[in-house]
Each structure stands twice: as structure tokens, then as C-alpha cells.
Coordinates of C-alpha atoms and ligand atoms in Angstrom, one line a residue:
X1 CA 108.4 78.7 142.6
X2 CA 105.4 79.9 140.9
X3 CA 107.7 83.4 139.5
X4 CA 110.4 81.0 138.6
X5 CA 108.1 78.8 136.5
X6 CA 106.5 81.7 134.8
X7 CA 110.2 83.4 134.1
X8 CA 110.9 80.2 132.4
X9 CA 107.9 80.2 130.2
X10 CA 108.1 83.5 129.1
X11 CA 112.2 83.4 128.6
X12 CA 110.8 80.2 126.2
X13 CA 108.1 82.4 124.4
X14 CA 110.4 85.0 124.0
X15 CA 112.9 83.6 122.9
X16 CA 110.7 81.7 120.6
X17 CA 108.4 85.3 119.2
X18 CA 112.1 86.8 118.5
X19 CA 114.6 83.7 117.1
X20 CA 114.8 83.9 113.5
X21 CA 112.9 81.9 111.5
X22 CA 114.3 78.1 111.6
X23 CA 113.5 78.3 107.8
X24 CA 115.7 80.5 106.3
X25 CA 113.8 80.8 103.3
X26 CA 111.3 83.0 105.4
X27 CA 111.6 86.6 105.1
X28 CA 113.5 88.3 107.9
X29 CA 116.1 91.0 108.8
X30 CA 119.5 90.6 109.1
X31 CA 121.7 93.5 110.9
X32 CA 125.4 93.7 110.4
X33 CA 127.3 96.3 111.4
X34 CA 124.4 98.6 111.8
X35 CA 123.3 98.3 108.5
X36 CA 120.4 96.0 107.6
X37 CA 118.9 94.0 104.6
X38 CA 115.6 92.6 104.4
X39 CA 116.1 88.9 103.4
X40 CA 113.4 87.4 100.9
X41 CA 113.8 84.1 99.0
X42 CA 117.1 83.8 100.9
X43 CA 118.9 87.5 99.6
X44 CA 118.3 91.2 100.4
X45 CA 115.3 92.8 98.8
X46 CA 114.3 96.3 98.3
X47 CA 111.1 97.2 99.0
X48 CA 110.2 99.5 95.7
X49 CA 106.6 99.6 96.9
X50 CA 102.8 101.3 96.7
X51 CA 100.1 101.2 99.3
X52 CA 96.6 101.5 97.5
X53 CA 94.0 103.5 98.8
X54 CA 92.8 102.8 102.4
X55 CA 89.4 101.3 100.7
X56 CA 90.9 99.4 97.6
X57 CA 91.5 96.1 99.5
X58 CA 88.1 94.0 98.3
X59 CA 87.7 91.8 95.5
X60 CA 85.2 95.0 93.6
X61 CA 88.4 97.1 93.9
X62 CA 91.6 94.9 93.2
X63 CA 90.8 95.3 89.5
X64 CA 91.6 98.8 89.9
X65 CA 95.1 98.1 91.9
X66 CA 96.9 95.2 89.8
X67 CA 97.1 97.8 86.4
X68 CA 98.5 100.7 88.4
X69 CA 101.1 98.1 90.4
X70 CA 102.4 96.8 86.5
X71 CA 102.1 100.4 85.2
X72 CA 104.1 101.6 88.4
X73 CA 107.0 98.4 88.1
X74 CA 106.5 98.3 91.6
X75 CA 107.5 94.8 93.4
X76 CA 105.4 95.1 96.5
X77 CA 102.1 95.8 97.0
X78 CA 100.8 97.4 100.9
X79 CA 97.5 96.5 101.4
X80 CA 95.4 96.9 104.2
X81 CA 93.4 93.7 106.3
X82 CA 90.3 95.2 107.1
X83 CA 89.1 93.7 111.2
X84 CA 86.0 94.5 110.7
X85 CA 85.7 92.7 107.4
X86 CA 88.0 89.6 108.9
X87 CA 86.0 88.8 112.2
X88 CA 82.6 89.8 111.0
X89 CA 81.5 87.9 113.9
X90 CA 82.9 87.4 117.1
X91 CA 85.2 84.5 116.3
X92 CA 84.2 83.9 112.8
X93 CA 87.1 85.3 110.5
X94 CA 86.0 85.8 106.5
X95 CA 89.6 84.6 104.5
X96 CA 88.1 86.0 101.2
X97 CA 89.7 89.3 101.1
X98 CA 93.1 88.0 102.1
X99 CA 93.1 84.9 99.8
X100 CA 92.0 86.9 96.9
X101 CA 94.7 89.3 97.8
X102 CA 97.2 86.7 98.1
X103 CA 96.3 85.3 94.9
X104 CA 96.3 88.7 92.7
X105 CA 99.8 89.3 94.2
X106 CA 101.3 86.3 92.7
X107 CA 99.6 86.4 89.2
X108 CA 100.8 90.0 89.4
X109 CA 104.4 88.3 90.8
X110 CA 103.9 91.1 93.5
X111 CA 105.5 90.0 97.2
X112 CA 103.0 91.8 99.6
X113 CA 103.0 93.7 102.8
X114 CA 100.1 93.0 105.0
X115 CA 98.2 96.0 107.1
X116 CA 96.6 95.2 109.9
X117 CA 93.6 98.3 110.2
X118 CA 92.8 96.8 113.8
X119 CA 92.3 98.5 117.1
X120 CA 94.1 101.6 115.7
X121 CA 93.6 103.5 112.0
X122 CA 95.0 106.9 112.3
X123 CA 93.9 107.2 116.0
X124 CA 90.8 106.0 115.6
X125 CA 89.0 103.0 116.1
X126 CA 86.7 102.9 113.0
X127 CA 87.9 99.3 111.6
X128 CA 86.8 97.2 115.0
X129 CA 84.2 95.1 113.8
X130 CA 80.5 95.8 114.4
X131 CA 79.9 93.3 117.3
X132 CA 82.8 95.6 119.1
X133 CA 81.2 99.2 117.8
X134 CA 78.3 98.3 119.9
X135 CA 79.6 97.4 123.1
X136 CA 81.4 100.9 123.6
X137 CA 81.9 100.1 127.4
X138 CA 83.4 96.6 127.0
X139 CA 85.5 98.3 124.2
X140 CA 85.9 101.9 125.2
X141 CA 87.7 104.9 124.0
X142 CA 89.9 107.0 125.6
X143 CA 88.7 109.8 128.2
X144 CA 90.2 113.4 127.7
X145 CA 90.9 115.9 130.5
X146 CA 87.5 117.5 130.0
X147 CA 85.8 113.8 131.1
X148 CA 84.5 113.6 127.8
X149 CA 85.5 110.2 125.3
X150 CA 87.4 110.8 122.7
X151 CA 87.5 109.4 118.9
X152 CA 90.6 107.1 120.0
X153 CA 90.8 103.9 121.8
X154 CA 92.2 103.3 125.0
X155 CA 95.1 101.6 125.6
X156 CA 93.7 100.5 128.5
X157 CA 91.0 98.5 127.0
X158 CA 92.0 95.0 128.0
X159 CA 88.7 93.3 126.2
X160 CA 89.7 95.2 123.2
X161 CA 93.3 93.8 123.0
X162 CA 92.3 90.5 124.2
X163 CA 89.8 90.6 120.7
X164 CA 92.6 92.3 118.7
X165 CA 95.5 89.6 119.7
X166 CA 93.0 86.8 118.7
X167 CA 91.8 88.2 115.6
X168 CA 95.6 88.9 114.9
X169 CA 96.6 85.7 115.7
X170 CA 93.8 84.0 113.5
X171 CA 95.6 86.3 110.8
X172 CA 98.6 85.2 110.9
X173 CA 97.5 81.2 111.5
X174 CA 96.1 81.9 108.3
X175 CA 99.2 83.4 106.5
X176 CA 101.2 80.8 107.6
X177 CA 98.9 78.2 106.3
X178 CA 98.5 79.4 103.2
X179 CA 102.0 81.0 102.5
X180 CA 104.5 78.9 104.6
X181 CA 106.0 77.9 101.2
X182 CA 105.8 80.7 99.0
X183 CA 106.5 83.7 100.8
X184 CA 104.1 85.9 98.8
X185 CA 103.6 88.4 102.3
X186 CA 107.2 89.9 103.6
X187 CA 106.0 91.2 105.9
X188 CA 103.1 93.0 108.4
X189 CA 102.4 96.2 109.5
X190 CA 100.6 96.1 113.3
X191 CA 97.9 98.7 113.3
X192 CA 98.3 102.3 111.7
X193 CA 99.3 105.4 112.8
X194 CA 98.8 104.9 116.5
X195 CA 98.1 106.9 119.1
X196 CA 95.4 110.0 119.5
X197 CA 94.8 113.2 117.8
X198 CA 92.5 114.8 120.4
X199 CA 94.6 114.6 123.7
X200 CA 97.9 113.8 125.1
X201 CA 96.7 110.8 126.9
X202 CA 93.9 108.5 128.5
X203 CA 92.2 110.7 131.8
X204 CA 90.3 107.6 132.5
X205 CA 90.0 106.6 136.3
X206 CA 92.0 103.7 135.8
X207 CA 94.5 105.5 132.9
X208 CA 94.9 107.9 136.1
X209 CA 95.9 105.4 138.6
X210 CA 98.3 103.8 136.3
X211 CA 100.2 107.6 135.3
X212 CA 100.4 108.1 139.2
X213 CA 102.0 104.8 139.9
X214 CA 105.6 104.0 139.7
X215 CA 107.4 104.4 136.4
X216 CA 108.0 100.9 135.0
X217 CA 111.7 99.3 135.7
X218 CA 112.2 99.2 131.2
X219 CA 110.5 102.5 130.6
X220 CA 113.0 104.4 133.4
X221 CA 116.0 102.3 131.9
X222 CA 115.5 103.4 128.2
X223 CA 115.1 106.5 128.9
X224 CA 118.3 106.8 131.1
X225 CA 116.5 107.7 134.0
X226 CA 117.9 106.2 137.8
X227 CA 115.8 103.0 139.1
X228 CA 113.2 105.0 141.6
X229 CA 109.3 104.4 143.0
X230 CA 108.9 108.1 141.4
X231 CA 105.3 108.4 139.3
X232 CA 105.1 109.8 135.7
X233 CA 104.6 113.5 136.5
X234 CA 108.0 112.9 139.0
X235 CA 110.3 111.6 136.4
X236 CA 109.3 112.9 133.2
X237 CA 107.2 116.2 134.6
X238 CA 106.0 118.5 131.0
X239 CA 106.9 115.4 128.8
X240 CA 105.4 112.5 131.5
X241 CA 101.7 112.7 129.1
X242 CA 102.9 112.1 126.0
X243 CA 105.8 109.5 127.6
X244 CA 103.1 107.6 129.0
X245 CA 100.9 107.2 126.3
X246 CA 103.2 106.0 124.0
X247 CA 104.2 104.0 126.8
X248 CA 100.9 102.2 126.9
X249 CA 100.3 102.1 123.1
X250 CA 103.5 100.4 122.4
X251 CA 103.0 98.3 125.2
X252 CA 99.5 97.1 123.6
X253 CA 100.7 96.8 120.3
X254 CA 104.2 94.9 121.6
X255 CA 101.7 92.1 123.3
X256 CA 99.7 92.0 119.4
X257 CA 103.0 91.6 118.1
X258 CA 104.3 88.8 120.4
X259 CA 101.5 86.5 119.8
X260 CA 101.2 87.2 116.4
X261 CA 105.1 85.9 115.8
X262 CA 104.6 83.4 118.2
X263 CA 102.0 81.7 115.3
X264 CA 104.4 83.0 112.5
X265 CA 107.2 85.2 112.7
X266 CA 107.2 87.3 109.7
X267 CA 109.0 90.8 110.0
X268 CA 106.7 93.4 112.2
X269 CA 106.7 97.2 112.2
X270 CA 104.2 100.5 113.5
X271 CA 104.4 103.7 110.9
X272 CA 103.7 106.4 112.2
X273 CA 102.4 109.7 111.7
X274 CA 105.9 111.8 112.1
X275 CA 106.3 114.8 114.2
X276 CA 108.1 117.5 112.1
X277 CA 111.7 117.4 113.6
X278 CA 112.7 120.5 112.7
X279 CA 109.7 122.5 114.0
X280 CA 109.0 120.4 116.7
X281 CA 105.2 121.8 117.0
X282 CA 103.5 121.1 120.2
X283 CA 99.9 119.1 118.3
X284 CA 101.4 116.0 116.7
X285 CA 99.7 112.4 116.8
X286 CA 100.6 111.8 120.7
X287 CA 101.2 108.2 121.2
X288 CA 102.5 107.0 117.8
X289 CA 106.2 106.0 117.1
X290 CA 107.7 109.3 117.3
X291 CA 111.4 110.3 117.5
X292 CA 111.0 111.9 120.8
X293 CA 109.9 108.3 122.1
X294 CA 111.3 106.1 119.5
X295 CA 113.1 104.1 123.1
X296 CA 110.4 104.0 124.9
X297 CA 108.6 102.3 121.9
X298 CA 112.2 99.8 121.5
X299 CA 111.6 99.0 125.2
X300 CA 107.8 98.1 125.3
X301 CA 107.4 96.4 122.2
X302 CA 110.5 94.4 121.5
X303 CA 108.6 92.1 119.4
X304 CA 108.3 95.3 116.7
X305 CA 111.0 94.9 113.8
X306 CA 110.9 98.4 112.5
X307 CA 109.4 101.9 113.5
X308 CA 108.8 103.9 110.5
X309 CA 108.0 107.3 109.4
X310 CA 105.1 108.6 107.3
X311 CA 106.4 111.0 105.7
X312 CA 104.2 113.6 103.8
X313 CA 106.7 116.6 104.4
X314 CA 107.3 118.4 101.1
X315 CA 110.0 120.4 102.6
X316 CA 113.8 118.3 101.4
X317 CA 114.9 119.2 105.2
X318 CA 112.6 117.9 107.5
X319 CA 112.5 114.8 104.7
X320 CA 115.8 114.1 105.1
X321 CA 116.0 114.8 109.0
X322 CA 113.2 112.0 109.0
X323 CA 115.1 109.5 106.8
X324 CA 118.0 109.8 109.4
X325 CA 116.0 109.9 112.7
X326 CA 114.3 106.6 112.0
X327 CA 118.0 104.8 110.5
X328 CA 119.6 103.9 113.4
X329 CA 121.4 100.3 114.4
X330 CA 118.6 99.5 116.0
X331 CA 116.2 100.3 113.1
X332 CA 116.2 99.3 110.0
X333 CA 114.7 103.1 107.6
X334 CA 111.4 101.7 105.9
X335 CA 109.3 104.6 104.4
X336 CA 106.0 103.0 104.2
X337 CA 103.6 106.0 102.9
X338 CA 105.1 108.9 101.2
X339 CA 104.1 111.4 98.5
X340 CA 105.1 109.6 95.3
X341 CA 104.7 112.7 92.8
X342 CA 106.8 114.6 90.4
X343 CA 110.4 116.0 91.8
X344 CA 109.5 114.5 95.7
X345 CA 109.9 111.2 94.4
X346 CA 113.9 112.0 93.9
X347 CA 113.3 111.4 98.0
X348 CA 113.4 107.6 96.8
X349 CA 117.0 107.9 96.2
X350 CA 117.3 109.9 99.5
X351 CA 116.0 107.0 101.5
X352 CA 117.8 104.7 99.8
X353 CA 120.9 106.8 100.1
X354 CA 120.2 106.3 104.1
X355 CA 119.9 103.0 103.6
X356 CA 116.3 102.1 103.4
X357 CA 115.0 98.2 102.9
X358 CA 111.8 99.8 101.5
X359 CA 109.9 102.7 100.7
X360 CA 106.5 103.4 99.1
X361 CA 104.4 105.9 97.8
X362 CA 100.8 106.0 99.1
X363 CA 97.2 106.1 97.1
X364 CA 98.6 104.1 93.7
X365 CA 95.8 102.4 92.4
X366 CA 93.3 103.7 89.4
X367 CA 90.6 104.1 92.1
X368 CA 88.9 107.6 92.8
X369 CA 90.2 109.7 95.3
X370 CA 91.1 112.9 96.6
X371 CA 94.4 112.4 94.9
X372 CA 92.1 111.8 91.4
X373 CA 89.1 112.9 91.6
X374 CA 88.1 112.3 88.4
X375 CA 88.9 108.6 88.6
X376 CA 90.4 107.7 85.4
X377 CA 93.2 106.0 84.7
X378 CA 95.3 108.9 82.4
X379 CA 95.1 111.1 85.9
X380 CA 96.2 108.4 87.9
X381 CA 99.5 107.5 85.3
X382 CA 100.0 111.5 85.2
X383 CA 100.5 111.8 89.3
X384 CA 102.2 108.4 89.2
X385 CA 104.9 108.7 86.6
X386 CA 107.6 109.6 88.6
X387 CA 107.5 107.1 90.9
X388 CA 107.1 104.6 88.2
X389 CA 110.0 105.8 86.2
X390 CA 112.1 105.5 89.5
X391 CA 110.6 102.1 89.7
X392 CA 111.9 101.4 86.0
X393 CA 115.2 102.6 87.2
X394 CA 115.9 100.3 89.9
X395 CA 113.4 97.1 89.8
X396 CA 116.1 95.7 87.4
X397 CA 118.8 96.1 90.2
X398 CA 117.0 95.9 93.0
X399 CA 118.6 92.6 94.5
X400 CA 122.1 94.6 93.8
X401 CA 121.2 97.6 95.6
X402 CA 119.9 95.6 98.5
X403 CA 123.1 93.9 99.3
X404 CA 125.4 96.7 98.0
X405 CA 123.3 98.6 100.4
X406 CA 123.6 96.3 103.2
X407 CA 127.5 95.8 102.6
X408 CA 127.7 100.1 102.7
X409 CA 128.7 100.3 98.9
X410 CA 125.3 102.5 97.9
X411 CA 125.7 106.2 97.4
X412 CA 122.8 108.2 96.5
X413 CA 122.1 111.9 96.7
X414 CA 119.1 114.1 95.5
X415 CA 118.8 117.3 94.0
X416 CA 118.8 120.6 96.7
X417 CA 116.4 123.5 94.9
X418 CA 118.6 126.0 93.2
X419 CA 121.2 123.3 93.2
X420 CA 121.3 123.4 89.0
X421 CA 121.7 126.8 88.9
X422 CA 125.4 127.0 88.1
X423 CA 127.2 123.9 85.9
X424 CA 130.4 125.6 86.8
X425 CA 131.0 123.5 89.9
X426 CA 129.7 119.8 90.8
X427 CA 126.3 120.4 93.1
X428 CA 127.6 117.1 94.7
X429 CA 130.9 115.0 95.1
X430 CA 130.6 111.1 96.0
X431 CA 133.4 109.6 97.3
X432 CA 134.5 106.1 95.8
X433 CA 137.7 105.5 96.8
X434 CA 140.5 106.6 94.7
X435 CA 137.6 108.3 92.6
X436 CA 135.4 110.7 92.8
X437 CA 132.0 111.3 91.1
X438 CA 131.6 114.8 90.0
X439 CA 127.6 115.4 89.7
X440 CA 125.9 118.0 88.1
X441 CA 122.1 118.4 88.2
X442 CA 120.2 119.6 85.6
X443 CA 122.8 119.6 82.9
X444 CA 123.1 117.0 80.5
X445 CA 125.9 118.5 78.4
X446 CA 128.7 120.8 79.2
X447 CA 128.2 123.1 76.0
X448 CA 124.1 122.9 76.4
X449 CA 121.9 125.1 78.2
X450 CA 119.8 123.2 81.0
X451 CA 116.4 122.2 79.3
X452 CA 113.8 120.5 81.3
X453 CA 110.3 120.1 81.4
X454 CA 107.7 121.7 83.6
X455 CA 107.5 119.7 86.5
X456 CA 110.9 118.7 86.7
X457 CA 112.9 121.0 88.4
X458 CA 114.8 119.7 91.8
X459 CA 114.2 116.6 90.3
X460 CA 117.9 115.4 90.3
X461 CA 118.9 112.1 91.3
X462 CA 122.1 109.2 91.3
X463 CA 123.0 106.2 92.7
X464 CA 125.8 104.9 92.2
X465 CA 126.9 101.5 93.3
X466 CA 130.0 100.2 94.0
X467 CA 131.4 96.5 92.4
X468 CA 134.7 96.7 92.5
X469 CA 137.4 98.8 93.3
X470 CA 137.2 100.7 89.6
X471 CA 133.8 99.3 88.7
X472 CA 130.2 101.2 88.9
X473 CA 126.5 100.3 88.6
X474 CA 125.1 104.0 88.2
X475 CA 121.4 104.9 87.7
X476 CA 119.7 108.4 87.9
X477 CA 117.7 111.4 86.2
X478 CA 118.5 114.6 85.6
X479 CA 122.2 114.5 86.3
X480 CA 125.5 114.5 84.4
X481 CA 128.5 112.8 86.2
X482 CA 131.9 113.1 85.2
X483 CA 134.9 111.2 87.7
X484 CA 138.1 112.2 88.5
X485 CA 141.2 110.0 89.7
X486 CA 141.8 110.8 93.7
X487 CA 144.2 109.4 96.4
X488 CA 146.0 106.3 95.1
X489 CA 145.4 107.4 91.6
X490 CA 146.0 111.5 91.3
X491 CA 147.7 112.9 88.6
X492 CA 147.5 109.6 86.9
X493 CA 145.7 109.8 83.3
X494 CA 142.5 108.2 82.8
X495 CA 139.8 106.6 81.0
X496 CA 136.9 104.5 80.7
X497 CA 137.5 101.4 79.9
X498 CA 134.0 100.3 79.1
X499 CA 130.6 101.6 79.9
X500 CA 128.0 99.5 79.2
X501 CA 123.9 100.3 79.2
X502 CA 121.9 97.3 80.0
X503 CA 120.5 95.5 82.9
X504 CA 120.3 92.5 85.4
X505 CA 118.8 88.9 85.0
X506 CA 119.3 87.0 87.8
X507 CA 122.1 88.9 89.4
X508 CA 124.2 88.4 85.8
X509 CA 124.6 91.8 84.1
X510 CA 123.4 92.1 80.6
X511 CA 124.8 94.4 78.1
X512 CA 122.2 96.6 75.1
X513 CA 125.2 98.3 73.7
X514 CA 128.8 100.0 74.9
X515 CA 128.4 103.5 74.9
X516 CA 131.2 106.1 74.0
X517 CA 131.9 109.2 71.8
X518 CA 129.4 112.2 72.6
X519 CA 127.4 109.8 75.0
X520 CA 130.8 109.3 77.8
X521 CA 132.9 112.6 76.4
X522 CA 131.2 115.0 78.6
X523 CA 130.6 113.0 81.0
X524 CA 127.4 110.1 81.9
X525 CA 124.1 111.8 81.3
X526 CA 121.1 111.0 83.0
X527 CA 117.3 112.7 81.3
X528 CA 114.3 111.4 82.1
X529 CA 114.0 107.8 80.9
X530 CA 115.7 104.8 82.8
X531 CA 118.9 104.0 82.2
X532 CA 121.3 101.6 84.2
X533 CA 125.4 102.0 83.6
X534 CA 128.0 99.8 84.4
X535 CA 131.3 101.3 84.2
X536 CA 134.6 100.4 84.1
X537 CA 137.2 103.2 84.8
X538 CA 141.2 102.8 84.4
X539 CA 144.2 104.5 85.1
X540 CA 147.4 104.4 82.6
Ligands
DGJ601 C1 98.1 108.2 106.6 C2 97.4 106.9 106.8 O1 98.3 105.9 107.4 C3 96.8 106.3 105.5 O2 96.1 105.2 105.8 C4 96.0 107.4 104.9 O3 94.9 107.7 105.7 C5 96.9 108.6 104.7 N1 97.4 109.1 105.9 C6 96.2 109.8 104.0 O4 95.3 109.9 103.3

């Protein structure tokens, strides 16, 4: 009687943490077909974000992150919730950071995206509060195979999570107190970068009893593996380490999770630091939300939105191989720290290409850091002018690409390196139906030689959205696009009817002028300032 009661409550709780908000003004994700949208204010919303500097989140700093959001057109700001700054005490929680934060944001008309720095901050457990940094065995680390602790907590550390799930909790009471109504934070990143650096997983006596036990029921059945009483080494043998860690991370984080939605269900996701998919190296983060465990991590934390990749590869491949491993039906792609700078920020359009809700560049405030040393804001617009000039692109029509997106009208593709070296041939072809889009990178006009600035090569990049059957929203750099009439409409002679530069208000295009002449002749060039098309093509 006593199982069926507690089946009951937790079926309730469940099904409580995980219903969508009653309020459909709250933010939350919608799936449909496998694609997703991120609803905010009641329609899909693309994240065009920046995540300050891990220290940037105090009331002394913020001065130096609100200029750098306007400068950048970004619409969301990530900023981290410091535990040790939130719980100073046991069970005292400090709201001035967060409601200072909160109120910058909407001066600034910035939606946010909350970080929770709590038992985990890139493996490590430097943001636990002081009262916890002293009580080492109540809170412990994990043990490596030498019998040494290492800098990483355990996953084991029931005290810890039990501290963590009510300072979490107290977090979110408070969100939901003070932004029930207006929706200023979309969402909340548990933790960051999970898992360890030093070792494959906890050696501690009781880490040891758990990895010799029975693999769980879940954990077997998402990894396709038959229902047996067989340990971790049994099942999973060179891989059972690493398996079970993550295991027990995502487990830990899953329970956070729960009882934060449980107070106030706001959109939840883990980043984490990505394991090159190409290379597949052997030292990674172990632990964290990588592909290799990405079901394990759907299994033990249910209560987790979105698993999203960190991506700091420089290399197009493995950038692109990491946009698609984390897209999936049953992940929404969210790149929540990325390298923002000159032709890597093309990797914007990539994302959203895949169909991202979000991505954002990391370190974007006028602070000092290794990314400026020097600390001044000229630096700081220098690194960040790409990002903000693909900001100026596609804040205007950010609402449009979210639900062209989510309806599988968005095309986008980036420049390849050497891809501009011959205008003979399109580098690219996007199919639109009976057209297709011709692009050429790097060439702005068929009778001139490529000219661009230091700085700017590979920097190539469309979208192109689709309206209507003959009807375009196009936006890019460093492209030249010219259409031709396919399937229904070969051999049929053509035209433009109109193509308009200008923008959106309010979901209602608005017109600056018509272009035509040398601007549409040899095609729909794209340089390096923003510029939003619509066009209208016909058939005679
Ligand atoms: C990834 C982390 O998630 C960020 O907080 C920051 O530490 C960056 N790495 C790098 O500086």
C-alpha cells in the first residue's frame, strides 16, 4: 500500500514538474514534428544572445555589461547566479544580485537566461558557499583511483544536493515571485559544465558499491541494453566509467531540476563542455552532457529541457558535426557559449540553419579579461563586431525566423574556406521549391574582382526564409545570390517582381526603398553591413 501511495505521489509531481505551464504566457517549448520553438510572450523567439564574463554578474560590474548588450543588439542576456553569493549563510539567500539583474534587463528590454554556478562550475565546486567550503566531509569531493580527492564534487554527496535543491528552489520561489508576470527570465541553466576533469569517475567506497551493483532498470533501457542484475563493468565493460558517472551527474542534476520546476517551471537545460566528435580523444570532461551519453542523460534527468554544446571548436567540421549531434527530436540545438569573433560568427547562421532556438557568444561585456586584456571598451567593440553586425541582421526578424524556423521554412548555410575561390559556379544551391538560390560567397558583382577586408575571409553567410510560395525574407554577408526557376517553373522566363530593403515592426514588414537596376541585375548582394530583403519573384 505504502509503494502504491508513493507511485501516486510521484506520478502527481511528475506530472506536475513536466505539464506545461497552465499560463501560456510563460516561456516554454513547443515540439512539432521534430522541430522546436522556444515560446516567449506567447510566439517563438530566437535567442540572439551573450553570456558576460563568469565574474560580471554584481551590481560593480553590470555597468560594464548593459553598453556591450546595446552595442551587440543582442535580445538576451546569460548571466550567472552566483550560490555562494545567494545563500551566504545557511539558509539566508541575498536577492540583491538577482533583483538588480532583473531590473537592468528590462531597462535594457533584455529577456534573460539565468545560470545557476551551484554544485558544479566547470567540474569544480568553487561557487558552494563558504559555510559548505568548510565542511569538506559533509560536502565532499570526488575520490580518484589513486585514493586521493579530486577538485570535483561527488555525485554522491547527498548533503551537498540536499543544500543545492534548496538553495535552487529558493531561486526559483524568488523568480516566480518577482517575474510571474513579466517574463523578464526565459529560461535557467542548472549548473555548468558538469562532470570532472581529473578522472573518469567517483572511487569512493560508497561510489564503488554503487558501480558494482546492478545497472538501473532506465539506464539499461536507454541504452538498449536487455533487463539483467549485471553490474556496470558487466554491461558497459571499457565505457561502464564514464557511463556511470554521467549516470550519477545527471541523475543529481535531474532531482535539482524537478524541484526547481515543481516551484516554477521555466525551460531547464545542462551545457556542456563537448567532446570533439570527429576526434573522439580519450581526456574529455567525463560526466557532462556528451553525445556518447546524451540517453543516458534523457533517461536520468527528464526534468532537463535541453542538453547543449559549448562549442569553442574553430574547426567548421567538428562545429557543424556538434550543431547536428545535439539537434535531435528530442532536443531542441541551443548553443549557449561559443566564440563570437570575426568569420566564426558566420557559425550563427549554421546553428540557426540546424534549427537552433538560441545561440550566444561568450565573454561580451566591456570588462577586463583574457579575451581584452587591456579592458577598454574600443577592444571589446573590435572582438565583438561580428557578432553584433549578425545581431543587426536578424534582431529585426527574429520573431520570423523563430516560427519560419519552427514551421521548417529557414535555410541557412555558411561559407566553407576556399569556398570563394571560383565565382564561376554557385558555392551553394538552396532549394525553395520551384526555385533555387544560386549563392556565391565572396563576390558581390559578377564583373568585379572579390574585395574584402582582412579579417573577413570564410566569412560568408544567407538565410533565406520562406513566406510564400514565390516570396523571400533574405539576410546575409558576404554573398551574392542570384535564383533560377526549377520544377514547376523551368524554362519559364522570369523576374522580380519587387524587392524591397527594410525591416519588421511588429511582425508587419516595412519598406526603406525598392531596389532594382545594378542593385538586383547581377543578382542580391550581401557586404558587410545589415541588410534585410524581401523579395518577390514571378514567372511570365
Ligand atoms: C566554459 C565555461 O562554461 C564558462 O563559464 C567559462 O569558464 C568558459 N568556459 C571559458 O572561459
Amino acid at each position: 500500500m505504502r509503494n502504491f501511495i508513493t507511485v501516486i505521489i510521484l506520478l502527481i509531481t511528475t506530472s506536475f514538474a513536466f505539464a506545461q505551464p497552465h499560463d501560456s504566457s510563460m516561456p516554454h517549448l513547443v515540439n512539432k514534428n521534430g522541430r522546436w520553438a522556444l515560446m516567449v510572450d506567447g510566439a517563438p523567439y530566437l535567442i540572439l544572445g551573450a553570456q558576460c564574463n563568469n565574474s560580471s554578474a554584481w551590481p560593480a560590474t553590470l555597468s560594464k555589461v548593459w553598453p556591450a548588450m546595446e552595442y551587440l543588439h543582442a535580445n538576451t542576456l546569460e548571466i550567472p547566479i552566483y550560490w555562494e553569493q545567494f545563500e551566504p549563510e545557511k539558509g539566508q539567500f541575498n536577492f540583491a544580485n538577482i533583483d538588480t539583474i532583473i531590473a537592468g534587463a528590462r531597462k535594457y528590454h533584455l529577456k534573460l537566461v539565468l545560470l545557476w554556478y551551484g554544485t558544479w562550475k566547470n567540474g569544480s565546486n568553487h561557487y558552494l558557499p563558504k559555510w559548505m567550503k568548510l565542511q569538506p566531509k559533509k560536502y565532499f569531493n570526488m575520490i580518484g583511483p589513486n585514493g586521493k580527492e579530486v577538485d570535483s564534487p561527488s555525485p554522491f554527496a547527498k548533503a551537498t544536493l540536499k543544500a543545492d535543491i534548496t538553495a535552487f528552489s529558493a531561486l526559483m520561489k524568488h523568480i516566480k515571485k518577482v517575474d510571474s508576470r513579466q517574463h523578464t527570465v526565459i529560461m535557467v541553466q542548472v549548473e555548468n559544465e558538469p562532470g570532472t576533469w581529473q578522472c573518469r569517475r567517483d572511487y569512493s567506497s560508497i561510489a564503488q558499491k554503487a558501480f558494482d551493483s546492478p545497472v538501473p532498470g532506465s539506464a539499461l533501457k536507454a541504452m538498449h541494453k536487455p533487463v539483467s542484475k549485471k553490474d556496470w563493468p558487466q554491461v558497459f565493460g571499457k565505457n561502464a566509467d564514464v557511463y556511470f558517472h554521467a549516470w550519477n551527474v545527471a541523475s543529481y542534476i535531474g532531482k535539482i531540476a524537478v524541484a526547481g520546476k515543481a516551484v516554477y517551471p521555466l525551460p531547464m537545460y545542462i551545457n556542456a563542455a563537448v567532446r570533439n566528435p570527429i576526434t573522439l580523444p580519450d581526456y574529455y570532461e567525463f560526466g557532462g552532457a556528451t553525445a556518447n551519453v546524451f540517453n543516458l542523460y534523457k533517461a536520468a534527468a527528464p526534468a532537463i529541457n535541453i542538453l547543449c554544446p559549448d562549442i569553442y571548436e574553430r574547426s567548421q567540421k567538428v562545429y557543424q558535426k556538434l550543431l547536428e549531434l545535439y539537434s535531435r527530436p528530442d532536443n531542441p540545438l541551443f548553443v549557449p557559449e561559443t566564440i563570437g569573433e570575426g568569420s566564426l560568427s558566420r557559425m550563427c547562421f549554421a546553428a540557426i540553419g540546424n534549427g537552433a532556438i538560441g545561440y550566444a557568444p561568450f565573454g561580451m561585456d566591456f570588462t577586463r579579461s583574457a579575451m581584452n586584456p587591456t579592458g577598454t571598451e574600443a577592444a571589446a567593440k573590435k572582438l565583438f563586431e561580428a557578432t553584433s553586425l549578425n545581431y543587426q541582421m536578424l534582431a529585426p526578424i527574429n520573431r520570423e525566423i523563430a516560427k519560419l524556423n519552427f514551421e521548417g521554412k529557414i535555410h541557412a548555410v555558411v561559407e566553407n574556406k576556399g569556398d570563394s575561390s571560383s565565382s564561376k559556379r554557385p558555392n551553394k544551391v538552396i532549394h525553395l521549391g520551384d526555385w533555387d538560390a544560386e549563392v556565391y560567397f565572396g563576390t558581390f558583382h559578377r564583373l568585379q574582382p572579390t574585395k574584402r577586408p582582412e579579417g573577413a575571409k570564410n566569412a560568408g553567410r544567407v538565410l533565406i526564409g520562406v513566406l510564400s510560395k514565390n516570396e523571400f525574407l533574405i539576410t546575409g554577408e558576404y554573398a551574392r545570390i542570384s535564383f533560377k526557376p526549377v520544377g514547376a517553373n523551368t524554362g519559364k522566363p522570369w523576374q522580380y517582381l519587387t524587392v524591397q530593403q527594410g525591416t519588421f515592426h511588429n511582425g508587419v514588414f516595412k519598406p526603406r526603398r525598392i531596389l532594382n537596376g545594378d542593385q538586383t541585375d547581377w543578382g542580391l548582394s550581401f557586404r558587410s553591413h545589415p541588410k534585410i530583403l524581401r523579395v518577390t519573384l514571378y514567372t511570365r
